[in-house]
mmCIF file of C-alpha atoms in Angstrom:
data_model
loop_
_atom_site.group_PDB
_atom_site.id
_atom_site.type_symbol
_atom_site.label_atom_id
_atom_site.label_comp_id
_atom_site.label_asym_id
_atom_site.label_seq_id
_atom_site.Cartn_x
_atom_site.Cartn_y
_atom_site.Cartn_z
ATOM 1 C CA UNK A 1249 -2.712 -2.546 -6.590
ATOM 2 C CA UNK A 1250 -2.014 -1.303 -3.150
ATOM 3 C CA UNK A 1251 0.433 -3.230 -0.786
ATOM 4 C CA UNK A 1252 2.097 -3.508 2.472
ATOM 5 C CA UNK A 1253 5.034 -5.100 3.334
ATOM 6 C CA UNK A 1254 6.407 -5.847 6.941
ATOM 7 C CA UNK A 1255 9.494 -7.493 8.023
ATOM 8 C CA UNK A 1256 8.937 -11.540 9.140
ATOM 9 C CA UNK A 1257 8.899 -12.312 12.596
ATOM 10 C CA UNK A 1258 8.990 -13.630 14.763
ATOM 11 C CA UNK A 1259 10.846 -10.946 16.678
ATOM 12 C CA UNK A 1260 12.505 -11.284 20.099
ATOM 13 C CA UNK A 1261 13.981 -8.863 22.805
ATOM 14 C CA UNK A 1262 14.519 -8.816 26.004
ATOM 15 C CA UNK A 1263 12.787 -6.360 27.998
ATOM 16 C CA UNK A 1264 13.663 -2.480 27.669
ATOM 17 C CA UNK A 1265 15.727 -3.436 24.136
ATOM 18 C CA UNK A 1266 14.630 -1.159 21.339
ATOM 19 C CA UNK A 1267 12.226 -2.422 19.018
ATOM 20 C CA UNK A 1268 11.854 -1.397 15.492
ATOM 21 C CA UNK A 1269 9.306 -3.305 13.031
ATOM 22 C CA UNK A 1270 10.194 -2.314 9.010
ATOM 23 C CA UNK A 1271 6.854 -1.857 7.238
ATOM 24 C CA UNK A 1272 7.275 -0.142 3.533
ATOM 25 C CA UNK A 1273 4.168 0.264 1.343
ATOM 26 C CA UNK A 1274 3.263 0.814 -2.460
ATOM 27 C CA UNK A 1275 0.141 2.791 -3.272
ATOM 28 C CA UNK A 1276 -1.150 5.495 -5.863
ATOM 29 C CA UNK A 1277 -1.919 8.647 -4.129
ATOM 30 C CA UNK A 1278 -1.662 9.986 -0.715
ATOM 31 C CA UNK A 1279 -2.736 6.779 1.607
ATOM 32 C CA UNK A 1280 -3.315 6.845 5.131
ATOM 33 C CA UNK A 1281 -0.843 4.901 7.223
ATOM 34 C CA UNK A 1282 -2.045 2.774 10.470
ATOM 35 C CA UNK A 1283 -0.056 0.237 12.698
ATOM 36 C CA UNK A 1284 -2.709 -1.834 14.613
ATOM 37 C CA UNK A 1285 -1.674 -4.209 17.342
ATOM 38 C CA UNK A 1286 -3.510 -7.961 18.198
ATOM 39 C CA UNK A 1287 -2.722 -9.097 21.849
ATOM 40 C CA UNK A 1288 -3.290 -13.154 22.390
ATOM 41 C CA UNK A 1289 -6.664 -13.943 21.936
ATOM 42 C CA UNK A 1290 -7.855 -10.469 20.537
ATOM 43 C CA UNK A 1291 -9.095 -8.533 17.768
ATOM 44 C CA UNK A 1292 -7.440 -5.890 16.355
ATOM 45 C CA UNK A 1293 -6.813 -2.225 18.311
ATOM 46 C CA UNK A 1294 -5.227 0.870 16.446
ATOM 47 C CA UNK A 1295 -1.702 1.616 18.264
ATOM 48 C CA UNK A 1296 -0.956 4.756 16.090
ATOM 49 C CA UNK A 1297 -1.925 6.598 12.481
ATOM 50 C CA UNK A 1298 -0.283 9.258 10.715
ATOM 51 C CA UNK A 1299 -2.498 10.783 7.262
ATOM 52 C CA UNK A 1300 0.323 12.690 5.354
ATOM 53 C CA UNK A 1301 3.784 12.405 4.967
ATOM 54 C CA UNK A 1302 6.112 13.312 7.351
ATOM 55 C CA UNK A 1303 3.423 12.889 10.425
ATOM 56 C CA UNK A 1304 4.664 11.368 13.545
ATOM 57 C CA UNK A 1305 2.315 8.887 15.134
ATOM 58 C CA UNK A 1306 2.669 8.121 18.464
ATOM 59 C CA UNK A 1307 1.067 6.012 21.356
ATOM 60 C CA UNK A 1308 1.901 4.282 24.600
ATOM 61 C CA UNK A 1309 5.740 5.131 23.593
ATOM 62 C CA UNK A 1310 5.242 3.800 20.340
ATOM 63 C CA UNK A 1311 6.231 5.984 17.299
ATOM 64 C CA UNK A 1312 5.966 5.552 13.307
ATOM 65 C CA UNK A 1313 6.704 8.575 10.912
ATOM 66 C CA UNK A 1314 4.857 8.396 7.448
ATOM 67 C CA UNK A 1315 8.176 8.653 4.615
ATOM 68 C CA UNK A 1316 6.827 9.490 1.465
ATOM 69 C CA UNK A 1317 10.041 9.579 -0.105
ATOM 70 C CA UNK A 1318 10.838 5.764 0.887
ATOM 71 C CA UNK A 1319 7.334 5.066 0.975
ATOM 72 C CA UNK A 1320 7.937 3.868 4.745
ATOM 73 C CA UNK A 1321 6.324 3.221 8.274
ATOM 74 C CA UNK A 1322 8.765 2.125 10.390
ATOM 75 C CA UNK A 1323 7.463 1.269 13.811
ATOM 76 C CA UNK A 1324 9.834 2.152 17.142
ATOM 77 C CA UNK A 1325 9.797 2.005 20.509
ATOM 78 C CA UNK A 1326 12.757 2.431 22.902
ATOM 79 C CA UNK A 1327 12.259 -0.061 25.556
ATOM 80 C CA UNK A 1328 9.937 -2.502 24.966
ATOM 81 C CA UNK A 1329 8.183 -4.436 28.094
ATOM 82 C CA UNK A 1330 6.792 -7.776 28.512
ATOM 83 C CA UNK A 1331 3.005 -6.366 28.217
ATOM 84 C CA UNK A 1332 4.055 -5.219 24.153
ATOM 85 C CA UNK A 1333 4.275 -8.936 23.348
ATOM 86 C CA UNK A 1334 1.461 -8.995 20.840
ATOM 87 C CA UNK A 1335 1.091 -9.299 16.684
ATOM 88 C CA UNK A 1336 1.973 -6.106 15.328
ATOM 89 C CA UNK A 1337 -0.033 -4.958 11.926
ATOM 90 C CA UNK A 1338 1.166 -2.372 9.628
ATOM 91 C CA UNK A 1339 -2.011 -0.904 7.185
ATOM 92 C CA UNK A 1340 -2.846 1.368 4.431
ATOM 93 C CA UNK A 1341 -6.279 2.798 3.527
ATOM 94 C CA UNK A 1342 -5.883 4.547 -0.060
ATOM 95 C CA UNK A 1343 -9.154 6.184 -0.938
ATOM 96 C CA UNK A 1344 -12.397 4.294 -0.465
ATOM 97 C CA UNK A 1345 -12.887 2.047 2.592
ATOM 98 C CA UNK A 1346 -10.447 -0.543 1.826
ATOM 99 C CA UNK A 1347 -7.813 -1.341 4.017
ATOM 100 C CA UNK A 1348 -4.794 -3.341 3.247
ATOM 101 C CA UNK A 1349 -2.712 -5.319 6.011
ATOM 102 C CA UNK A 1350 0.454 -6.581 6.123
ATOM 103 C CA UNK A 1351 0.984 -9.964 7.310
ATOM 104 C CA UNK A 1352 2.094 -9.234 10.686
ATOM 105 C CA UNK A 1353 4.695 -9.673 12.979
ATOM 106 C CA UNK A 1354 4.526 -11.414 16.088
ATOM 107 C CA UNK A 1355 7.028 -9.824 19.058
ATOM 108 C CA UNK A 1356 7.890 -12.049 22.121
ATOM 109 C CA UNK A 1357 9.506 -9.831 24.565
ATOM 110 C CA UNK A 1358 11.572 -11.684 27.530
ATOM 111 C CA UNK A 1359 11.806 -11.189 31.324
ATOM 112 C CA UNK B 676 -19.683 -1.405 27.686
ATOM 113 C CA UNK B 677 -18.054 -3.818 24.528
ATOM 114 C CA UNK B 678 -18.156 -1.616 21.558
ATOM 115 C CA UNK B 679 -18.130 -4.215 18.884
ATOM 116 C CA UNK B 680 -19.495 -7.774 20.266
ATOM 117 C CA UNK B 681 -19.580 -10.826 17.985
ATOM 118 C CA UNK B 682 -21.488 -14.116 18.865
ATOM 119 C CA UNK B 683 -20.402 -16.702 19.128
ATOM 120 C CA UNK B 684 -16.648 -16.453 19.987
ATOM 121 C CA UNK B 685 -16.252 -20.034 19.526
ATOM 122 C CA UNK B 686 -18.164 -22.306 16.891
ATOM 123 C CA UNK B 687 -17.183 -26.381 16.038
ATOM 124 C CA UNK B 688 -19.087 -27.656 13.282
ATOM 125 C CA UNK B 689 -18.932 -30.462 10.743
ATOM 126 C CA UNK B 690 -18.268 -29.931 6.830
ATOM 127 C CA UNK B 691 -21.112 -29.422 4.840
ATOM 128 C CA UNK B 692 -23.196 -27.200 7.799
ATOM 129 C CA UNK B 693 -24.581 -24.016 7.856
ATOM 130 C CA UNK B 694 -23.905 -21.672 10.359
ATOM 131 C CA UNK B 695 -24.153 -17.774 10.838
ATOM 132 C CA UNK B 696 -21.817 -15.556 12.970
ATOM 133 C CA UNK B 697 -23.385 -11.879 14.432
ATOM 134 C CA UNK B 698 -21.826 -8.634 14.806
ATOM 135 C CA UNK B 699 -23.348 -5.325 16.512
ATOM 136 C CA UNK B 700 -21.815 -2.570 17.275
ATOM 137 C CA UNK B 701 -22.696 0.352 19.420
ATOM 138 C CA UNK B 702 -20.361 3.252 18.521
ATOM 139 C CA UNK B 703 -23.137 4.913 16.264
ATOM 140 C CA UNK B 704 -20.776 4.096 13.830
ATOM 141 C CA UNK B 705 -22.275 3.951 10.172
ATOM 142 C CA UNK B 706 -19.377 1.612 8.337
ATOM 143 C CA UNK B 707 -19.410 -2.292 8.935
ATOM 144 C CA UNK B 708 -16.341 -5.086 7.924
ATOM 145 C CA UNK B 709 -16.056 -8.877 7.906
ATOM 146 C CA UNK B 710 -12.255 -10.027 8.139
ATOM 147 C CA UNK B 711 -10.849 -13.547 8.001
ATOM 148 C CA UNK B 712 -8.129 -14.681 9.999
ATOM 149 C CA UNK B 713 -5.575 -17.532 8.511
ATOM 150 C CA UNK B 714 -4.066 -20.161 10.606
ATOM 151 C CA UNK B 715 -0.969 -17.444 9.870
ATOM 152 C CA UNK B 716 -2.565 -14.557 11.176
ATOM 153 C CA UNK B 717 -2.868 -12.953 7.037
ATOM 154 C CA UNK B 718 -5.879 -10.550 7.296
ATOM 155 C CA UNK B 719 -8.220 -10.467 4.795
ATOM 156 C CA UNK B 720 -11.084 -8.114 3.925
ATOM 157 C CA UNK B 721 -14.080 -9.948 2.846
ATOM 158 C CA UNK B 722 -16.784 -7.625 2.798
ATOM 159 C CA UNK B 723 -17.883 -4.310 3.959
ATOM 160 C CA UNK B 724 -21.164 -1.734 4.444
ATOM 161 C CA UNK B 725 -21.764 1.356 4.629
ATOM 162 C CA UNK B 726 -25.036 2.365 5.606
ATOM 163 C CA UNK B 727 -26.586 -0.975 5.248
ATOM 164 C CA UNK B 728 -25.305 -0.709 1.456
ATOM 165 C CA UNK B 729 -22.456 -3.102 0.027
ATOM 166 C CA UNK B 730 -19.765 -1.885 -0.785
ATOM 167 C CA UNK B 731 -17.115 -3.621 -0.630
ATOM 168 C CA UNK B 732 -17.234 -7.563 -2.149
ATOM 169 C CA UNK B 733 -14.030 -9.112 -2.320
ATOM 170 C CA UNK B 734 -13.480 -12.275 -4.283
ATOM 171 C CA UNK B 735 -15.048 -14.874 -1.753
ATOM 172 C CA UNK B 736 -17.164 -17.869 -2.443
ATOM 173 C CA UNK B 737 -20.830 -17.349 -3.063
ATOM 174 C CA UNK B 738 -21.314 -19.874 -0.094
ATOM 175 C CA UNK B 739 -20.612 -16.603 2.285
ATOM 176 C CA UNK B 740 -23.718 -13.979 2.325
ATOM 177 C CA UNK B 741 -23.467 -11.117 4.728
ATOM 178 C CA UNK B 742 -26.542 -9.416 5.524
ATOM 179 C CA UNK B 743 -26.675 -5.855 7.339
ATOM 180 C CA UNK B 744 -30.517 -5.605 9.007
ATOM 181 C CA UNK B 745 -29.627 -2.185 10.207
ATOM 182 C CA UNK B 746 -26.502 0.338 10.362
ATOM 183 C CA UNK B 747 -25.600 -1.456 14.207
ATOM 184 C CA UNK B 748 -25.735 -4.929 12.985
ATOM 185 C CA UNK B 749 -24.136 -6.915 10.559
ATOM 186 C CA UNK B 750 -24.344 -10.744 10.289
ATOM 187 C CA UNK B 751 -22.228 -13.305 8.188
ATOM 188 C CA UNK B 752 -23.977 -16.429 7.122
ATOM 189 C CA UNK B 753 -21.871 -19.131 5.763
ATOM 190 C CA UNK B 754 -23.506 -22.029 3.660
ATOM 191 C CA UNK B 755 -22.022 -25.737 3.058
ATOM 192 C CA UNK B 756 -19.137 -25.232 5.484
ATOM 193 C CA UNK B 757 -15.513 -26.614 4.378
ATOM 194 C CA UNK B 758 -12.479 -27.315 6.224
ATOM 195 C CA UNK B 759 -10.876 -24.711 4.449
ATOM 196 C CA UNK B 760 -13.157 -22.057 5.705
ATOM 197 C CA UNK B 761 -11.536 -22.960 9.903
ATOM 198 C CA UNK B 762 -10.057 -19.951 10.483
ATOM 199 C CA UNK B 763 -10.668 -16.479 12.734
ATOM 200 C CA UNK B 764 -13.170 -14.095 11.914
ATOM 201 C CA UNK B 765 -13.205 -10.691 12.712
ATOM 202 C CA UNK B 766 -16.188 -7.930 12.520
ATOM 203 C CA UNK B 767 -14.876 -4.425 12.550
ATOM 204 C CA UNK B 768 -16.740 -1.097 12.018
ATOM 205 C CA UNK B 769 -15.651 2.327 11.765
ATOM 206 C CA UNK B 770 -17.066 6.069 11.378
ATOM 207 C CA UNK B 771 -18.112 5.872 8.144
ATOM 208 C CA UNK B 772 -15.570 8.308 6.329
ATOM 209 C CA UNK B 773 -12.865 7.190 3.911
ATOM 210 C CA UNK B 774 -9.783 6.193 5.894
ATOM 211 C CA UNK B 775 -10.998 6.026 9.477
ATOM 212 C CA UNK B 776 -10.190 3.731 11.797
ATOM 213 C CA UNK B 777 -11.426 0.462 12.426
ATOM 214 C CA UNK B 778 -12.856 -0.862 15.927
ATOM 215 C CA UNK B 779 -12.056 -4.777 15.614
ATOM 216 C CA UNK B 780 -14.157 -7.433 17.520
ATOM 217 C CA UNK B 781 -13.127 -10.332 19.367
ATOM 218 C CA UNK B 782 -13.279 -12.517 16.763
ATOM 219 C CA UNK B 783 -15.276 -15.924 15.992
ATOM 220 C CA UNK B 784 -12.431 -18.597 16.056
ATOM 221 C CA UNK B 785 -14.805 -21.415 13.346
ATOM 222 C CA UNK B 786 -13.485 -24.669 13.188
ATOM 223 C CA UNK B 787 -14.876 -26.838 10.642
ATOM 224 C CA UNK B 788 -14.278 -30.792 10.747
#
């Protein structure tokens, strides 16, 4: 079945370090690709999607591209602030209304 | 204006209670989700409707019933509580198309004792 897979955190940076979260997926067909973000206390709140391969997402200086051919979603940002300190969720939707999560990882970002 | 609202946001309870958690939303949208939260933040889809139709039932005990009075509302009733069941839960809806985005909740943080 469908799967996502996202690197163990916790991550930590100091603030304006760049930030990348691995996220790699396995799914038949074309899936939709979502990173969703969980501040402290929170539900869930999409940060950025991309639909077909090689779309860029992008938000709030976020940025994921979808890699079919490594079957990829790496999440990036080039200077991360104390405000991103959150759980960060990478997601697929194949077709249907089912979406799989990964399992999180939690960033701490430092003064 | 709080798009999706759940009630309540906090709920103690001993084992072997029954208790119910609510959901509305007012996007107009016409998809509805229940998600439980581990201790390890691990998401998991319980169940979802579209329409006020089931249609998605993952493997869950019987002792969880969702009902869905209308497209805004969807409700999660949970019989014979266990200490197993503690955890976060999380309503979510979204448009009602294959794929779209989900609008999460707050979240009901249960804990059973």
């Amino acid at each position: 079945g469908d799967s996502v897979t996202q690197m163990e955190g916790p991550v930590t940076l100091s603030e304006e370090a760049f930030l990348t979260i691995n996220c790699t997926y396995t799914a038949t067909g074309y899936p939709s690709l979502f990173w969703y973000v969980q501040y402290p206390g929170e539900g869930l709140q999409l940060l950025l999607k991309a639909t077909k391969a090689d779309d860029k997402g992008s938000n709030k200086g976020f940025e994921a591209t979808y890699r079919k051919e490594t079957t990829s979603f790496h999440l990036e940002k080039g200077s991360v602030q104390v405000s991103d300190s959150a759980v960060y969720f990478c997601a697929l939707t194949g077709g249907g209304f089912k979406t799989i999560f990964g399992a999180g990882t939690r960033l701490f970002v430092k003064a | 204006d709080t798009a999706v609202s759940q009630t309540p946001k906090y709920l103690v309870t001993q084992m072997g209670n029954d208790k119910s958690i609510k959901c509305e939303q007012n996007l107009g949208h016409d998809t509805m989700y229940w998600y439980k939260q581990d201790s390890k933040k691990f998401l998991k889809i319980m169940f979802s409707y579209n329409n006020k139709e089931l249609i998605i039932n993952e493997t869950v005990p019987n002792r969880f019933s969702p009902k869905s009075p209308d497209k805004a509302h969807l409700n999660l009733h949970i019989n014979s509580l266990e200490l197993g069941d503690s955890a976060v839960y999380f309503c979510a809806s979204s448009q009602g198309r294959e794929r779209d985005t989900q609008y999460f909740g707050p979240g009901t943080r249960l804990t059973v004792l």
